[in-house]
CSV table of N, CA, C and O in Angstrom, one decimal:
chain,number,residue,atom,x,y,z
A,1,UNK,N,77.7,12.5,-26.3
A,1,UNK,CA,76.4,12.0,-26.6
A,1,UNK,C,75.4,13.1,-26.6
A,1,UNK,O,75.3,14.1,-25.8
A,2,UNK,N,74.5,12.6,-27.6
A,2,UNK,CA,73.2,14.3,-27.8
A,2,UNK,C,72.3,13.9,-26.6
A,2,UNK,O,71.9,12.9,-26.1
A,3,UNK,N,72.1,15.7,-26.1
A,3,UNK,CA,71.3,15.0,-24.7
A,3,UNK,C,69.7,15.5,-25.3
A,3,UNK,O,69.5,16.3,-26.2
A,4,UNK,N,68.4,14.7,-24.6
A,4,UNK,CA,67.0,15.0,-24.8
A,4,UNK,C,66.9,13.9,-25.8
A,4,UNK,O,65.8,13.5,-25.6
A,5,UNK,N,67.4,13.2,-26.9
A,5,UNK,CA,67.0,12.3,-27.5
A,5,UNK,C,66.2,10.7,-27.5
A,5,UNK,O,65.5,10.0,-28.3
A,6,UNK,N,66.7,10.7,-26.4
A,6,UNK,CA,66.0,9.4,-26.0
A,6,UNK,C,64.9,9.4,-25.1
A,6,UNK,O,64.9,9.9,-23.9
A,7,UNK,N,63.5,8.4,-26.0
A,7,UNK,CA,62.9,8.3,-24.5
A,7,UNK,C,62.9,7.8,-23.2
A,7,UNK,O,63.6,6.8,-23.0
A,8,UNK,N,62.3,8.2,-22.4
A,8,UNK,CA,62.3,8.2,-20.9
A,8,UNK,C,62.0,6.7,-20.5
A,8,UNK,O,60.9,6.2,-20.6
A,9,UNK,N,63.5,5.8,-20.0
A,9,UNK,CA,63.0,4.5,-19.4
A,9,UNK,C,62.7,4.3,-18.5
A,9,UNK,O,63.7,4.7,-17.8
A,10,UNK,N,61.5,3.8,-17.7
A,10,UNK,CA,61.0,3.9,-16.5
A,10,UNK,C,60.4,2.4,-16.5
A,10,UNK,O,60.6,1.4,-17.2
A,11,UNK,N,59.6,2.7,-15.4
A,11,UNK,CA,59.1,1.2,-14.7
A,11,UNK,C,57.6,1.4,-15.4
A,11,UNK,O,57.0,2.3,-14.9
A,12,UNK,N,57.1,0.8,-16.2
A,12,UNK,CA,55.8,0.4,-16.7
A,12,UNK,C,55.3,-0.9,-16.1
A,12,UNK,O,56.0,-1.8,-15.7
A,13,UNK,N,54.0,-0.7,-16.0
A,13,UNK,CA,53.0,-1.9,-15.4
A,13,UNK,C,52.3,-2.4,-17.2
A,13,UNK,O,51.7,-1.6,-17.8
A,14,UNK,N,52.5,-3.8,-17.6
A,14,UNK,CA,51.8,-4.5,-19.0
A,14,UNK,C,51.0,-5.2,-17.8
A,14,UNK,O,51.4,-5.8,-16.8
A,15,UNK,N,49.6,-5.1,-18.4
A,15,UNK,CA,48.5,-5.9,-18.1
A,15,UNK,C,48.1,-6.5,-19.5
A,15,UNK,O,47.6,-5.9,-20.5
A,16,UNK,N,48.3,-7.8,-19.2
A,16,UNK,CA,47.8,-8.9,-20.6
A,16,UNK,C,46.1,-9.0,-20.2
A,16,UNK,O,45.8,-9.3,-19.1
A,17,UNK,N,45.1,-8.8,-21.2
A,17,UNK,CA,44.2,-8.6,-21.3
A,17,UNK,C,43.1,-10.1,-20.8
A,17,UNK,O,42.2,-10.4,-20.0
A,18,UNK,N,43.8,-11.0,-22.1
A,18,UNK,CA,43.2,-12.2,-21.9
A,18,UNK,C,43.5,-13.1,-21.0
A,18,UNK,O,42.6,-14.0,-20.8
A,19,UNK,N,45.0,-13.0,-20.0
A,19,UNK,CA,45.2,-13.6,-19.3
A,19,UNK,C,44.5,-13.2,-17.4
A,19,UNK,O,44.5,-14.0,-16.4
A,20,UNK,N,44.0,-11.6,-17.6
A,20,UNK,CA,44.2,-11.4,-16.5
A,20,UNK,C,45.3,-11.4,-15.3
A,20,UNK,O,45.2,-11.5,-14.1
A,21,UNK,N,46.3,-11.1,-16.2
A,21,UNK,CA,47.7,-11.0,-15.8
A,21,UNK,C,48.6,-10.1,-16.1
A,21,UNK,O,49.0,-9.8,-17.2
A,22,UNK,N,49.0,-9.4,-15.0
A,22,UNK,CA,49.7,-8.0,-14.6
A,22,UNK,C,51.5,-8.0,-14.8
A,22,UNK,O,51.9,-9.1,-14.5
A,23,UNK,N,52.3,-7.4,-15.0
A,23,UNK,CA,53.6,-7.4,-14.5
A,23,UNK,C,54.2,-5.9,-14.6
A,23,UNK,O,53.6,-4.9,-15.1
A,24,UNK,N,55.6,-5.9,-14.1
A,24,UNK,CA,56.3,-4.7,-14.0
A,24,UNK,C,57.4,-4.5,-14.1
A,24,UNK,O,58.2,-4.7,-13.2
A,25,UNK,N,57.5,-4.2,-15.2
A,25,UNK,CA,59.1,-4.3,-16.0
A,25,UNK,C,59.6,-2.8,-16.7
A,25,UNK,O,58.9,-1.8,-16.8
A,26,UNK,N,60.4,-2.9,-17.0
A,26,UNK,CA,61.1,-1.4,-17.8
A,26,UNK,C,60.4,-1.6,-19.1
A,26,UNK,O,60.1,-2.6,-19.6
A,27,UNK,N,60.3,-0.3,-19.5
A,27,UNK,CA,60.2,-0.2,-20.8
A,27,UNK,C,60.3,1.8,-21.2
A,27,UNK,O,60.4,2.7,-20.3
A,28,UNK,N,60.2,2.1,-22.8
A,28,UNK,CA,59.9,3.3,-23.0
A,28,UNK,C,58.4,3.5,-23.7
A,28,UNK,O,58.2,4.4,-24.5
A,29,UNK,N,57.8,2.6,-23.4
A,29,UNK,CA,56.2,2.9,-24.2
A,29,UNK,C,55.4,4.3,-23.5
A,29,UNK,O,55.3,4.7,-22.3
A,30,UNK,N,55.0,4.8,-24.6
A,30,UNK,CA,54.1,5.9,-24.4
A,30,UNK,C,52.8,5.6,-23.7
A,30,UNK,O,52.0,4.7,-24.2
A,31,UNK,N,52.4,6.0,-22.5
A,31,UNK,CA,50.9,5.9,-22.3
A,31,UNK,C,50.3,6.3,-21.4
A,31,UNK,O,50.7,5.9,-20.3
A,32,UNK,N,49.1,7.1,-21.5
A,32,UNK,CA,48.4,8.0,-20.5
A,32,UNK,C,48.2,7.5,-19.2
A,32,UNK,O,48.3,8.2,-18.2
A,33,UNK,N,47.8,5.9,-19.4
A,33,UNK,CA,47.0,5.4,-18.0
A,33,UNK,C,47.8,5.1,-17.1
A,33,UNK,O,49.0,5.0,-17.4
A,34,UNK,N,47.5,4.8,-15.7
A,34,UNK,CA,48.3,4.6,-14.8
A,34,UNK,C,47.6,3.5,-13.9
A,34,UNK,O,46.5,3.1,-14.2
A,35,UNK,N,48.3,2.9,-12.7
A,35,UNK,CA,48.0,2.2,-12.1
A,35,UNK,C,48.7,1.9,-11.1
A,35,UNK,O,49.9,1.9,-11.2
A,36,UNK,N,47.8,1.7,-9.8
A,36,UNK,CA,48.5,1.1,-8.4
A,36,UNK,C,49.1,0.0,-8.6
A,36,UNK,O,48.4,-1.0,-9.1
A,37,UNK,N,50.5,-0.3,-8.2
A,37,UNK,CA,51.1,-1.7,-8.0
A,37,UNK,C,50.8,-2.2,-6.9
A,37,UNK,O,50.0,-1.6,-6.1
A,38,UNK,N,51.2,-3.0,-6.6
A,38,UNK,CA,51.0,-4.2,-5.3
A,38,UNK,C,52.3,-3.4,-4.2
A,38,UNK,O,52.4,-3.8,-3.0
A,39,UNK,N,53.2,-2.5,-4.5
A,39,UNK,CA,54.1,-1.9,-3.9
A,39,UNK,C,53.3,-0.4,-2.9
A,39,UNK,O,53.8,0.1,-1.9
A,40,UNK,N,52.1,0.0,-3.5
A,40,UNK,CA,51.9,0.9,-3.3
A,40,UNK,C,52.0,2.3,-3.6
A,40,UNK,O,51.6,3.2,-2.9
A,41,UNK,N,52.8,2.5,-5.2
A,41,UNK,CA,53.1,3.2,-6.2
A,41,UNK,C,52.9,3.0,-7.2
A,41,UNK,O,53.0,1.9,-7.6
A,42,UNK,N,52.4,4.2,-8.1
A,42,UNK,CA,51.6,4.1,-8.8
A,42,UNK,C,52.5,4.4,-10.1
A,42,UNK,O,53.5,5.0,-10.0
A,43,UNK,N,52.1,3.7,-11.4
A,43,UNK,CA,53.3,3.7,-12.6
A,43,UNK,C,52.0,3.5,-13.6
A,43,UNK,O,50.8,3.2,-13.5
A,44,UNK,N,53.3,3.8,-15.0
A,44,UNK,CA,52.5,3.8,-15.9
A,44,UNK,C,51.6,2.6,-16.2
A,44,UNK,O,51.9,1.5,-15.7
A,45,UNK,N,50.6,2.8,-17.0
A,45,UNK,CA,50.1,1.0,-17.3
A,45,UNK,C,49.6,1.1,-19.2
A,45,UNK,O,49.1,2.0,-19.9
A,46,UNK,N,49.9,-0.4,-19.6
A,46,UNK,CA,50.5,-0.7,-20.9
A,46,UNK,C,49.4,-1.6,-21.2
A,46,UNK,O,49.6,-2.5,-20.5
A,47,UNK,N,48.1,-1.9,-22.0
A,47,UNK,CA,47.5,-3.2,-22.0
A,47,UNK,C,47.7,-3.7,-23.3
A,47,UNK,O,47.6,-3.2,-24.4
A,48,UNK,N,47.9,-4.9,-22.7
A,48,UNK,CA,48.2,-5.8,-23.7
A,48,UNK,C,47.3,-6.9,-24.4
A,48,UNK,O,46.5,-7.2,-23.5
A,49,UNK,N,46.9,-7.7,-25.7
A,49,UNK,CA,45.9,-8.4,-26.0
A,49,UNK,C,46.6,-9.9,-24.9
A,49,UNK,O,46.0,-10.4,-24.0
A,50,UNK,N,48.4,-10.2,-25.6
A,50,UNK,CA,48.6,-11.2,-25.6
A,50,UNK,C,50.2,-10.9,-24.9
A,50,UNK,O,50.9,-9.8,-25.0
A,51,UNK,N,50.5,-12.0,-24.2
A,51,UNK,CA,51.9,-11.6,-23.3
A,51,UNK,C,52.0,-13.4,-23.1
A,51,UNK,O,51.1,-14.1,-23.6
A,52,UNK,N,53.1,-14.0,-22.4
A,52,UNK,CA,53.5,-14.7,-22.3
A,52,UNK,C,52.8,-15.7,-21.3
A,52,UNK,O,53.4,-16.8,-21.2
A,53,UNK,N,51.9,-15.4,-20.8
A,53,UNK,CA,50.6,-15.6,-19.7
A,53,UNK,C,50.0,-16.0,-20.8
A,53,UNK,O,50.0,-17.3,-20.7
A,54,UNK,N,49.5,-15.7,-21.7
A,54,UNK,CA,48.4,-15.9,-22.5
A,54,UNK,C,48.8,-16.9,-24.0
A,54,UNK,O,48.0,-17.8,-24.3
A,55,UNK,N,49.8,-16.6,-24.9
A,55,UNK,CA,50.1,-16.9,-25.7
A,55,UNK,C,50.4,-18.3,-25.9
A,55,UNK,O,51.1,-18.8,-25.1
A,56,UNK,N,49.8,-19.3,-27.2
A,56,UNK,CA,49.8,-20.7,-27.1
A,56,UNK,C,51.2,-21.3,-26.8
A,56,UNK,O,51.6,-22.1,-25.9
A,57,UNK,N,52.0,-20.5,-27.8
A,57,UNK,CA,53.3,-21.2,-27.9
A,57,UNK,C,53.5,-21.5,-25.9
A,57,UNK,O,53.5,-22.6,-25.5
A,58,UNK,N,53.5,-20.6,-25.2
A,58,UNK,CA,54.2,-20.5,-23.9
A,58,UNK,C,53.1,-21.1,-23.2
A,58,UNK,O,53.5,-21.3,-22.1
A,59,UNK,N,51.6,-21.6,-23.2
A,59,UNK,CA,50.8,-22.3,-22.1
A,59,UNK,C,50.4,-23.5,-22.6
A,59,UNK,O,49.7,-24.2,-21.9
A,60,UNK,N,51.1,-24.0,-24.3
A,60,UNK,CA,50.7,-25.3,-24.5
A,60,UNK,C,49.4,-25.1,-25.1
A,60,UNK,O,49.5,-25.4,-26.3
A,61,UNK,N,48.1,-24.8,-24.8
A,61,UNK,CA,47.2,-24.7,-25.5
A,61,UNK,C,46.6,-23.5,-26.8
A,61,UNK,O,47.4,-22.7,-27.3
A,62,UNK,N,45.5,-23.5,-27.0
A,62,UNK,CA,45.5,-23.1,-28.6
A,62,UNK,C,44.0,-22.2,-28.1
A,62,UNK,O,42.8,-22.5,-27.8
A,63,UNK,N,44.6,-20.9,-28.0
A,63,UNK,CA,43.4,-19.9,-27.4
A,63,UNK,C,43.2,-19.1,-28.7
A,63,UNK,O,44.3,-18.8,-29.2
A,64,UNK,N,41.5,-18.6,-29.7
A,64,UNK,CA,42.2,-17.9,-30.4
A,64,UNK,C,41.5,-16.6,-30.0
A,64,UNK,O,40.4,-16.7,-29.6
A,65,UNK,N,42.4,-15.2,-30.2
A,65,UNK,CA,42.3,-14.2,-29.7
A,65,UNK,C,41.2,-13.0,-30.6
A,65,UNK,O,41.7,-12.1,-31.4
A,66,UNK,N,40.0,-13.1,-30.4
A,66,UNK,CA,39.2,-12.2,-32.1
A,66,UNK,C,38.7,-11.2,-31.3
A,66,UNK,O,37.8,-11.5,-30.5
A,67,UNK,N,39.4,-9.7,-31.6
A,67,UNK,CA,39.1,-8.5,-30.9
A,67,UNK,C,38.3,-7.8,-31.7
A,67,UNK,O,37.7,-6.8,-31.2
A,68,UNK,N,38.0,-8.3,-33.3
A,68,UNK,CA,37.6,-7.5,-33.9
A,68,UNK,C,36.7,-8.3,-34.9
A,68,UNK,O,36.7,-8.1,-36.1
A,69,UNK,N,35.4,-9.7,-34.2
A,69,UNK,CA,34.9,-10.3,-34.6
A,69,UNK,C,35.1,-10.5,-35.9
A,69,UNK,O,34.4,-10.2,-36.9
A,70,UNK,N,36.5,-11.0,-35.8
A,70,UNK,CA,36.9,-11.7,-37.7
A,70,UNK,C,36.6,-13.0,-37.8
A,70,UNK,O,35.9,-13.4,-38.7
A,71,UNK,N,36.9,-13.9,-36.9
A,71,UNK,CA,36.3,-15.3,-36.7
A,71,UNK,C,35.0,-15.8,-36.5
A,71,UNK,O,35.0,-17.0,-36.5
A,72,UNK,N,33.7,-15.1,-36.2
A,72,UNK,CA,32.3,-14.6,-36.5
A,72,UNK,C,32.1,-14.3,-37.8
A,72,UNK,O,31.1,-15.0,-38.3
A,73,UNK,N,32.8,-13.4,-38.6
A,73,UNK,CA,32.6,-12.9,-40.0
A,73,UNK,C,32.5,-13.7,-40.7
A,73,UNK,O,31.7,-13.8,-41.6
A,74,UNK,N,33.9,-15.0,-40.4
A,74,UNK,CA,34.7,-15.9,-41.8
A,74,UNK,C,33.5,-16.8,-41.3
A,74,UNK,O,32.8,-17.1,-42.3
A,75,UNK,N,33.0,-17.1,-40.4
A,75,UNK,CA,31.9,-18.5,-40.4
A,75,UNK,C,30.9,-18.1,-40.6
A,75,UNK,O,30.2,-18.8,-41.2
A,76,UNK,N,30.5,-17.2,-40.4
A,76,UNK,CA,28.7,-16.6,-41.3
A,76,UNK,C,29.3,-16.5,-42.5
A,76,UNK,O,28.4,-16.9,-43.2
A,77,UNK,N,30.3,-16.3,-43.5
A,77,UNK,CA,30.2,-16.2,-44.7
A,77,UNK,C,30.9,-17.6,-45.3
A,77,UNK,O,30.4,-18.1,-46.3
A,78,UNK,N,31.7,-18.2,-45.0
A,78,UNK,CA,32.0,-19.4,-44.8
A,78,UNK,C,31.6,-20.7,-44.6
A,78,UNK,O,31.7,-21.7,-45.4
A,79,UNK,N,31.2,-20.4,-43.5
A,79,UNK,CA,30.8,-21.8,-42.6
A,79,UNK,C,31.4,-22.3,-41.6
A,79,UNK,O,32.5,-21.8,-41.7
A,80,UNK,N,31.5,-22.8,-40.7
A,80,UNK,CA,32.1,-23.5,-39.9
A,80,UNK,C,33.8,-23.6,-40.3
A,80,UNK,O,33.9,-23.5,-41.5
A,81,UNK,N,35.1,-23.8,-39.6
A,81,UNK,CA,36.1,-24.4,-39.7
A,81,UNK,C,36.3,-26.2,-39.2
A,81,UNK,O,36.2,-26.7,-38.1
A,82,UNK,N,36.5,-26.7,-40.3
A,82,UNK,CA,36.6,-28.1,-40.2
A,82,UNK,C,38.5,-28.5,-39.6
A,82,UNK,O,39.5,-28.0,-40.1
A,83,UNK,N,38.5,-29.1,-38.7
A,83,UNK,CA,39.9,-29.3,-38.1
A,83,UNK,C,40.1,-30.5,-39.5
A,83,UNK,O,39.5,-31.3,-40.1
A,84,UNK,N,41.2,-30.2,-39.3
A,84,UNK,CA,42.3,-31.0,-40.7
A,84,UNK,C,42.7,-32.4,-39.7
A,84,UNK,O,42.6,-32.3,-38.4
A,85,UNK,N,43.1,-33.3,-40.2
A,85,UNK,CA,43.5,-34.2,-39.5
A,85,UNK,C,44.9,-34.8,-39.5
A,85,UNK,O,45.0,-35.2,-40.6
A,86,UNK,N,46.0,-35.0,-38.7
A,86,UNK,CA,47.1,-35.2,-38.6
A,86,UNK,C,47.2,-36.6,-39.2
A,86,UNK,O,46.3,-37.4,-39.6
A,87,UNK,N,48.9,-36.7,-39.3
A,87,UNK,CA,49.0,-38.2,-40.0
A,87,UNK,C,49.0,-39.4,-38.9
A,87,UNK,O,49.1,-40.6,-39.3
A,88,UNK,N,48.9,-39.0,-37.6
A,88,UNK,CA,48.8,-40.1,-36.8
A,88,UNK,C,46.9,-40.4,-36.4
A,88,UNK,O,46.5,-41.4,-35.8
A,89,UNK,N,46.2,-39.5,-36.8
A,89,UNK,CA,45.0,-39.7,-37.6
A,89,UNK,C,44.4,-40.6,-38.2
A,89,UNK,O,43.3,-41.0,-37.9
A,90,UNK,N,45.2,-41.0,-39.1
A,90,UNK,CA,44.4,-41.9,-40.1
A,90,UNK,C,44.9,-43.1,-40.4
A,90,UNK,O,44.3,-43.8,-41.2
């Protein structure tokens, strides 16, 4: 097996952004920042928009995530979003 090829798997800290929720799991992601764990050692840290804390499918409800005021944009040029109505609706 070629040796130096692979990157470096270690213990990364993903902090989900919108949920305000932390965890600490393996990974090989690149990234400068670091951070204290609740252990008292300090590991890489990963931020994330959306993780499993936050995401509709996994909390049941319907958050939407606009980091880059696109959903501001489409309704000033637009208008408003009208919700569609289901067939137990009508």
């Amino acid at each position: 097996m070629k040796s130096d090829i692979h990157p470096e798997y270690r213990l990364v800290v993903f902090a989900d952004q919108a949920a305000d929720v932390s965890f600490l799991t393996r990974s090989t992601i690149a990234t400068n920042l670091t951070v204290e764990w609740e252990d008292g050692n300090t590991y890489p840290l990963a931020k994330v928009e959306i993780s499993s804390a936050s995401h509709p499918f996994f909390t049941g409800t319907m958050q939407i995530v606009d980091t880059a005021g696109r959903v501001e944009r489409f309704e000033r040029r637009y208008g408003q979003r009208k919700r569609s109505r289901g067939a137990a609706d009508e």
